[in-house]
mmCIF file of C-alpha atoms and ligand atoms in Angstrom:
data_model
loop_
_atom_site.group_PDB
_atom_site.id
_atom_site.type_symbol
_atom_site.label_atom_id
_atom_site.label_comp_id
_atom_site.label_asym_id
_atom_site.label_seq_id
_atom_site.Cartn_x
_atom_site.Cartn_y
_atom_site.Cartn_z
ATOM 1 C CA UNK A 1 149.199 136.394 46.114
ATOM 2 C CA UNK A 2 149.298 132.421 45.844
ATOM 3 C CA UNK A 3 147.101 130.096 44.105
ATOM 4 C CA UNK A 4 144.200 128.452 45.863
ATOM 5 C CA UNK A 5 146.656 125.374 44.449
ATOM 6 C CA UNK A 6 149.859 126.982 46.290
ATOM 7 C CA UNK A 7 147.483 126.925 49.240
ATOM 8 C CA UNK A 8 146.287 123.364 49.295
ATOM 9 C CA UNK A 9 149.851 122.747 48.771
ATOM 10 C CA UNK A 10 151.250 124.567 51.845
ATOM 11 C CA UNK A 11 148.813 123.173 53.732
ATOM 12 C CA UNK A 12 149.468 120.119 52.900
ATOM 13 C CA UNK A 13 153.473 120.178 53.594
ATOM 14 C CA UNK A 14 152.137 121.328 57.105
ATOM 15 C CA UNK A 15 150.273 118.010 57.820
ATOM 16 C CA UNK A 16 153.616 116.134 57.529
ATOM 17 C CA UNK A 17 154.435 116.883 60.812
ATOM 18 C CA UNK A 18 151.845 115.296 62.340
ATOM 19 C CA UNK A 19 153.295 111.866 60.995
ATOM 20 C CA UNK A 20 155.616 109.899 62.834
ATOM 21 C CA UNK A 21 158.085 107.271 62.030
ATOM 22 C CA UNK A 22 156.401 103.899 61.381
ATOM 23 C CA UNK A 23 152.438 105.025 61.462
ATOM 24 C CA UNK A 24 149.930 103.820 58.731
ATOM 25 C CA UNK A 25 147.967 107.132 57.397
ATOM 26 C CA UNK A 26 145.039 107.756 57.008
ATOM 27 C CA UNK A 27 144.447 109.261 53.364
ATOM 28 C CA UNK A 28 141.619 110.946 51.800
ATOM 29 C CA UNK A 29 140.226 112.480 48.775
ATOM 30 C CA UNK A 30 140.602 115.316 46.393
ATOM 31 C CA UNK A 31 142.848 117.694 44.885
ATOM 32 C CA UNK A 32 144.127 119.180 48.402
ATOM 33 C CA UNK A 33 144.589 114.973 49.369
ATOM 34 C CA UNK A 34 146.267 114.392 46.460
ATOM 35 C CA UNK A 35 148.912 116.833 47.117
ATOM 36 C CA UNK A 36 149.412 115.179 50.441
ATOM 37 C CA UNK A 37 150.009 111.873 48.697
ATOM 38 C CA UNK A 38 152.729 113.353 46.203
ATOM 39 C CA UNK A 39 154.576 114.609 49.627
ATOM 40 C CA UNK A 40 153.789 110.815 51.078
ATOM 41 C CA UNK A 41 155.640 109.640 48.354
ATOM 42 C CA UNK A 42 158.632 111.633 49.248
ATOM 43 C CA UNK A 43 159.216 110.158 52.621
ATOM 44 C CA UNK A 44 157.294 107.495 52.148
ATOM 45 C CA UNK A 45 160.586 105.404 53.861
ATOM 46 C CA UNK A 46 159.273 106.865 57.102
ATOM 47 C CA UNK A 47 155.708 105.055 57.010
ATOM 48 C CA UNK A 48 154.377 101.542 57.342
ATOM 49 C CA UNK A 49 151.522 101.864 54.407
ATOM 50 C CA UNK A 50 148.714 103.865 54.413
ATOM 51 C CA UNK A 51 144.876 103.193 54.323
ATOM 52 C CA UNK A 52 143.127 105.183 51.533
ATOM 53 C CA UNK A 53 139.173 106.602 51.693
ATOM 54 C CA UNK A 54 138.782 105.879 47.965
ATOM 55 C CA UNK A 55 140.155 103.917 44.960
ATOM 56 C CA UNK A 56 141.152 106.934 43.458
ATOM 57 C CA UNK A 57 143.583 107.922 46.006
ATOM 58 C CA UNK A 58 144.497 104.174 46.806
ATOM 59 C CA UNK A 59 145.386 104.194 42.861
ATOM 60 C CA UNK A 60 147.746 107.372 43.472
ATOM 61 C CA UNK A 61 149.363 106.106 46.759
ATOM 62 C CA UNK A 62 150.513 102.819 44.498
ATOM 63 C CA UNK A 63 151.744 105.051 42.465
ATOM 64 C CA UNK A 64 154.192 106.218 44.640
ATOM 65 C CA UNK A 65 155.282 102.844 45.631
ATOM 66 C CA UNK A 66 153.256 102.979 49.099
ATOM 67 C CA UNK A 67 151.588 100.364 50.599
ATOM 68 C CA UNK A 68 147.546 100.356 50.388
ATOM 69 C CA UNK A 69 146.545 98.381 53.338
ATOM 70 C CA UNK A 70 142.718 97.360 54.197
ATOM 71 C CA UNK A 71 141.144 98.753 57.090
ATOM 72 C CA UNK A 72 139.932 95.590 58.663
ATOM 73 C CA UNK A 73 143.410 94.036 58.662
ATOM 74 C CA UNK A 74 144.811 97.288 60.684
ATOM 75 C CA UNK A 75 143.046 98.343 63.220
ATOM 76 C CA UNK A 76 142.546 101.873 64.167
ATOM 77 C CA UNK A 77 144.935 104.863 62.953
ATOM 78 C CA UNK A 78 147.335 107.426 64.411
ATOM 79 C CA UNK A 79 146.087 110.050 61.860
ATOM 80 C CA UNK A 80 143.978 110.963 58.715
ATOM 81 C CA UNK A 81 144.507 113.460 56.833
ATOM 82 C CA UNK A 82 141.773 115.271 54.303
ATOM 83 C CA UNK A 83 140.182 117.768 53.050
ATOM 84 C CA UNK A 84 137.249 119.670 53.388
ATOM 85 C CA UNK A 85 134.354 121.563 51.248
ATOM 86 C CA UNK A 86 133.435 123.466 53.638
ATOM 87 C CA UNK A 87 134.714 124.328 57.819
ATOM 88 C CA UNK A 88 134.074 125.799 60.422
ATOM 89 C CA UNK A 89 136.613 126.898 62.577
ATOM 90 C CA UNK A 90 134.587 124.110 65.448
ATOM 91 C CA UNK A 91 135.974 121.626 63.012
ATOM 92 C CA UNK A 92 132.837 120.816 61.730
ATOM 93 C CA UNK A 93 133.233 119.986 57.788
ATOM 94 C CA UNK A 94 131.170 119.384 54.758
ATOM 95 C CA UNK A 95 132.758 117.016 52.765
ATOM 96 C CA UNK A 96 131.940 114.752 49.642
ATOM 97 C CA UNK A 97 132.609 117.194 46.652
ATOM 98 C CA UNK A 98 134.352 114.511 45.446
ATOM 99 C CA UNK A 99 131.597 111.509 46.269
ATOM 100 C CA UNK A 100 134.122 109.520 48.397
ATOM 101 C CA UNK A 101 132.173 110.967 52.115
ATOM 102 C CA UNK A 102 131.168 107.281 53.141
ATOM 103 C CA UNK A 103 134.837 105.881 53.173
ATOM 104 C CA UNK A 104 136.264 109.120 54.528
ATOM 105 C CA UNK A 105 133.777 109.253 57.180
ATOM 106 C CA UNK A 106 134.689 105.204 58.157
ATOM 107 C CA UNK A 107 138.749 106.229 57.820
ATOM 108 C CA UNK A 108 138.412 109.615 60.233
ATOM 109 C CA UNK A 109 136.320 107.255 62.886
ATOM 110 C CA UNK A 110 138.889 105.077 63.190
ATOM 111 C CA UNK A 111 141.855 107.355 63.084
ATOM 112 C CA UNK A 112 142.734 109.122 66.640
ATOM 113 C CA UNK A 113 144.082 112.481 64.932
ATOM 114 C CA UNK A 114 141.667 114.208 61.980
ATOM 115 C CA UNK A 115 143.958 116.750 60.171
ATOM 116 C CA UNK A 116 142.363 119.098 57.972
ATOM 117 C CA UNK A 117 144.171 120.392 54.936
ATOM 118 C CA UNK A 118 142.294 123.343 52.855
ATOM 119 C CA UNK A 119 142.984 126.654 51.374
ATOM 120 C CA UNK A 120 141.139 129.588 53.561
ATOM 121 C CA UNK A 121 138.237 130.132 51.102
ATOM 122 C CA UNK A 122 136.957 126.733 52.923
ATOM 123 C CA UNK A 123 136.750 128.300 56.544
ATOM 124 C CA UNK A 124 133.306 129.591 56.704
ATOM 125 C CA UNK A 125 130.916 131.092 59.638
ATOM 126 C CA UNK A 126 127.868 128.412 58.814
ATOM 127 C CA UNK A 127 128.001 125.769 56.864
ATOM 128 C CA UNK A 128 125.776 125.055 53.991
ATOM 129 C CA UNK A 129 126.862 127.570 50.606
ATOM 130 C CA UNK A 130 127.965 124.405 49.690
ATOM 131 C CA UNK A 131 125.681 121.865 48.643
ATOM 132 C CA UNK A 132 125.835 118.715 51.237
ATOM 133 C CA UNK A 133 126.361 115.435 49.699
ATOM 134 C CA UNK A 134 124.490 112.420 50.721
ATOM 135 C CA UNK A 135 124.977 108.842 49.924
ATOM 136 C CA UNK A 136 121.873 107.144 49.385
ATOM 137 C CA UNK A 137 120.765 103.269 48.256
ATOM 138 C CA UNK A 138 119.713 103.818 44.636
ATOM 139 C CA UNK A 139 116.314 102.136 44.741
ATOM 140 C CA UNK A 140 115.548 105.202 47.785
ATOM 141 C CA UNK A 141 116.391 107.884 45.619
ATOM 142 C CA UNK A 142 113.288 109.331 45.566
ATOM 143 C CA UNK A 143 112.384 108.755 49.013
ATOM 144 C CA UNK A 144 115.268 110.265 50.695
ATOM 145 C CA UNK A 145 114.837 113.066 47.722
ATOM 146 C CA UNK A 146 111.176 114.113 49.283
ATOM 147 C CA UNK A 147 112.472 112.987 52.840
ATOM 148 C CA UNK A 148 115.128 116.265 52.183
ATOM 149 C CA UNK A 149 112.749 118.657 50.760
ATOM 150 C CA UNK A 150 110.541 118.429 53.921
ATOM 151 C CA UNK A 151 113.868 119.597 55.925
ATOM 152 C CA UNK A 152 113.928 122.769 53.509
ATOM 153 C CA UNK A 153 116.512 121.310 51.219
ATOM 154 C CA UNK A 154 116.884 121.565 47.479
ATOM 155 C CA UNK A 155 118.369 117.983 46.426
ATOM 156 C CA UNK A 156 119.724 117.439 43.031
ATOM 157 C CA UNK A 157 120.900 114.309 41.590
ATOM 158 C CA UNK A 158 124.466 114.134 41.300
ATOM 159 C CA UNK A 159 123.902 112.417 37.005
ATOM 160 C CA UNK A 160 125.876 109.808 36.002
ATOM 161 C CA UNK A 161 127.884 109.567 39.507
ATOM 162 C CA UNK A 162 128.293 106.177 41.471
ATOM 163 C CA UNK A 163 130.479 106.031 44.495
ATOM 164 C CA UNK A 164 133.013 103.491 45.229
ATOM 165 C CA UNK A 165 130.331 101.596 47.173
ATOM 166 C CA UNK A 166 127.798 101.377 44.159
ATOM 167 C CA UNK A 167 125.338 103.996 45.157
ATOM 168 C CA UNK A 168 123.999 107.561 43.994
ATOM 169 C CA UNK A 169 124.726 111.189 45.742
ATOM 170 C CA UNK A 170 122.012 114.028 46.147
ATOM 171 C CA UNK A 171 123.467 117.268 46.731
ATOM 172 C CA UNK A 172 121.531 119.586 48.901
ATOM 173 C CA UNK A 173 121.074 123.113 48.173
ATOM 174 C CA UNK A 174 119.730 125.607 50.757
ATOM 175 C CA UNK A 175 120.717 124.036 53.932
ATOM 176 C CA UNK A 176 121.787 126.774 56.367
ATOM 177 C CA UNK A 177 123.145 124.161 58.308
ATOM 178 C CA UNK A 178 123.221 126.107 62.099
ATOM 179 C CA UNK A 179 122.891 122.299 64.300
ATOM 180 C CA UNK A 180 125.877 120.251 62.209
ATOM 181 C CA UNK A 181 125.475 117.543 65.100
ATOM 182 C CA UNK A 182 121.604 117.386 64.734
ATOM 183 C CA UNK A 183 121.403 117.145 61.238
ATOM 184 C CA UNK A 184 123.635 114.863 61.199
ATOM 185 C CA UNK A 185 121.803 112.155 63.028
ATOM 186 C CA UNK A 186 118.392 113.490 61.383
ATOM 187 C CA UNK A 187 119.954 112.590 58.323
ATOM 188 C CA UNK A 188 121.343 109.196 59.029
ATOM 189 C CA UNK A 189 118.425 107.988 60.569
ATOM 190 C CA UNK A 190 116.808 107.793 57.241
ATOM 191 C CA UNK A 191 116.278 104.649 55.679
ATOM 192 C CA UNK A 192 117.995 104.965 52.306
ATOM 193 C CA UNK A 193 120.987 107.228 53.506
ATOM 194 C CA UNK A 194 124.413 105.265 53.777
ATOM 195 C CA UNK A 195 126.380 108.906 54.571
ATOM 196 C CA UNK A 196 125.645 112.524 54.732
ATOM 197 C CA UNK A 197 128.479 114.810 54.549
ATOM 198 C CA UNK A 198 128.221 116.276 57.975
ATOM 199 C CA UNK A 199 131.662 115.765 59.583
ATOM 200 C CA UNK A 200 130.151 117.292 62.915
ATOM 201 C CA UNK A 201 129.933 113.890 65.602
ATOM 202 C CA UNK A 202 133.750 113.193 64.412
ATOM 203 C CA UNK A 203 134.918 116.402 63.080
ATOM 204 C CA UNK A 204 138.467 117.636 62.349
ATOM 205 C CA UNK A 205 140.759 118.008 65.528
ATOM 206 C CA UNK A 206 143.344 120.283 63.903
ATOM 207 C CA UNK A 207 142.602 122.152 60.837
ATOM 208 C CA UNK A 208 145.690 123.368 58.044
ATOM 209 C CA UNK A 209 144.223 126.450 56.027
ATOM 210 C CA UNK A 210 146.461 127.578 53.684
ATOM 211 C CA UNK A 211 146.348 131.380 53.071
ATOM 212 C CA UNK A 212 147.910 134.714 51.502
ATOM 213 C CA UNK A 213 150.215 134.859 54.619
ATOM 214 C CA UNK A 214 151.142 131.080 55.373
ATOM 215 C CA UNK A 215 149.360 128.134 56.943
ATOM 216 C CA UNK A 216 147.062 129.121 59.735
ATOM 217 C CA UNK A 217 146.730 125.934 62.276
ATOM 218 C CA UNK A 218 143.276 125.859 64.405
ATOM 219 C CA UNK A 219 142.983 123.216 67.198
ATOM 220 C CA UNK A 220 139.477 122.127 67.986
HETATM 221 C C1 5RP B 301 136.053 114.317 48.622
HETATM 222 C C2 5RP B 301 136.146 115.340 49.672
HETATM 223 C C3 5RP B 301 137.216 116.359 49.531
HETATM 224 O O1 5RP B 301 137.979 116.376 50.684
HETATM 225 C C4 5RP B 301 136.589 117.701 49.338
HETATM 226 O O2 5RP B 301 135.715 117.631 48.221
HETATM 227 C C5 5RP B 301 137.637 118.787 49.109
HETATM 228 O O3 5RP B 301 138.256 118.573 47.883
HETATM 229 P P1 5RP B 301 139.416 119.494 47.368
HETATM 230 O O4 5RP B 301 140.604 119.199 48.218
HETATM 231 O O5 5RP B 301 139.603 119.049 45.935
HETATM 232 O O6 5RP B 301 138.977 120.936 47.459
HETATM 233 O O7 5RP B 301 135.409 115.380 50.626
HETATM 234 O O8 5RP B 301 134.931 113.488 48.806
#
């Protein structure tokens, strides 16, 4: 039986194919992402740069002697390529585990293919085991806190976390989240929130789940 590493790392060989000669990537965040970046490195002759969603994985792409280009100076993408907390097999994601939701929600917008790279204990029926992150201003903590709790939420303060745009996460427990979409724009619509990590409006378009028998591939 593989690893839920060995996993993330099959899946992530898979995505290469989805790159062609010449295209600036779109990368994202996490363990699963940061496998994809090692295999960037490795044929990193065959792309023009790539734009990162955080400066953690910007850091690790310069690493590998790849070009970190800024968003505004590019235009949109052929393809971004992330991972996920949680998915359905819709492509409708949680993401933000890692606090970098905001940026990865900007880079997926702007990026024509969304490839999702996970092992299968991501793939879920509903979403909401996991605890959905939310960017929020830091002097509306406490607003969007109470704002959450009337939608049946449990947030918790993500202590001693600041994203790469300066603000604080709550993480919601007990969301059985049935409407991704709705919630979505429920969430965003309150003043305080800069993300939620509902990737339902632009969710993935091909999903990578690495597994005991190989990668399964699901087109949305
Ligand atoms: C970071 C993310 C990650 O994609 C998500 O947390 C999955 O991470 P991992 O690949 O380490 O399981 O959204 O903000």
């Amino acid at each position: 039986m593989p690893s839920a590493d060995d996993m993330k790392k099959a899946a992530a060989e898979a995505a290469l194919e989805y790159i062609n000669s010449g295209d600036i990537v779109g990368v994202g965040t996490g363990s699963t992402a940061n496998y994809f970046i090692d295999l960037l490195g490795r044929i990193k002759g065959r792309i023009d740069g790539a734009v990162a969603s955080s400066e953690a994985s910007a850091k690790l792409l310069r690493g590998h002697g790849i070009e970190v280009m800024e968003l505004n100076n590019v235009g949109d993408l052929p393809l971004y390529v992330d991972g996920a907390d949680e998915a359905t097999q819709h492509g409708y994601l949680i993401k933000g585990g890692g606090g970098a939701l905001t940026r990865e929600k900007i880079v997926a917008q702007a990026s024509e293919k969304f490839v999702c790279i996970a092992d299968d204990s991501k793939l879920v029926d509903v979403l909401g085991d996991f605890p959905l992150p939310v960017e929020v201003i830091p002097m509306a903590r406490s607003l969007v806190a109470r704002y959450l709790v009337d939608l049946g939420g449990q947030p918790e303060y993500r202590v001693g976390f600041v994203t790469d745009n300066g603000n604080i996460i709550l993480d919601v427990r007990n969301m059985r989240i049935v409407d991704p979409k709705d919630l979505e724009t429920r969430l965003n619509q309150m003043p305080g929130v800069v993300t939620n990590g509902l990737f339902a409006h632009r969710g993935a378009d091909v999903m990578l789940f690495g597994g005991a028998s190989g990668v399964e591939k699901i087109e949305v």
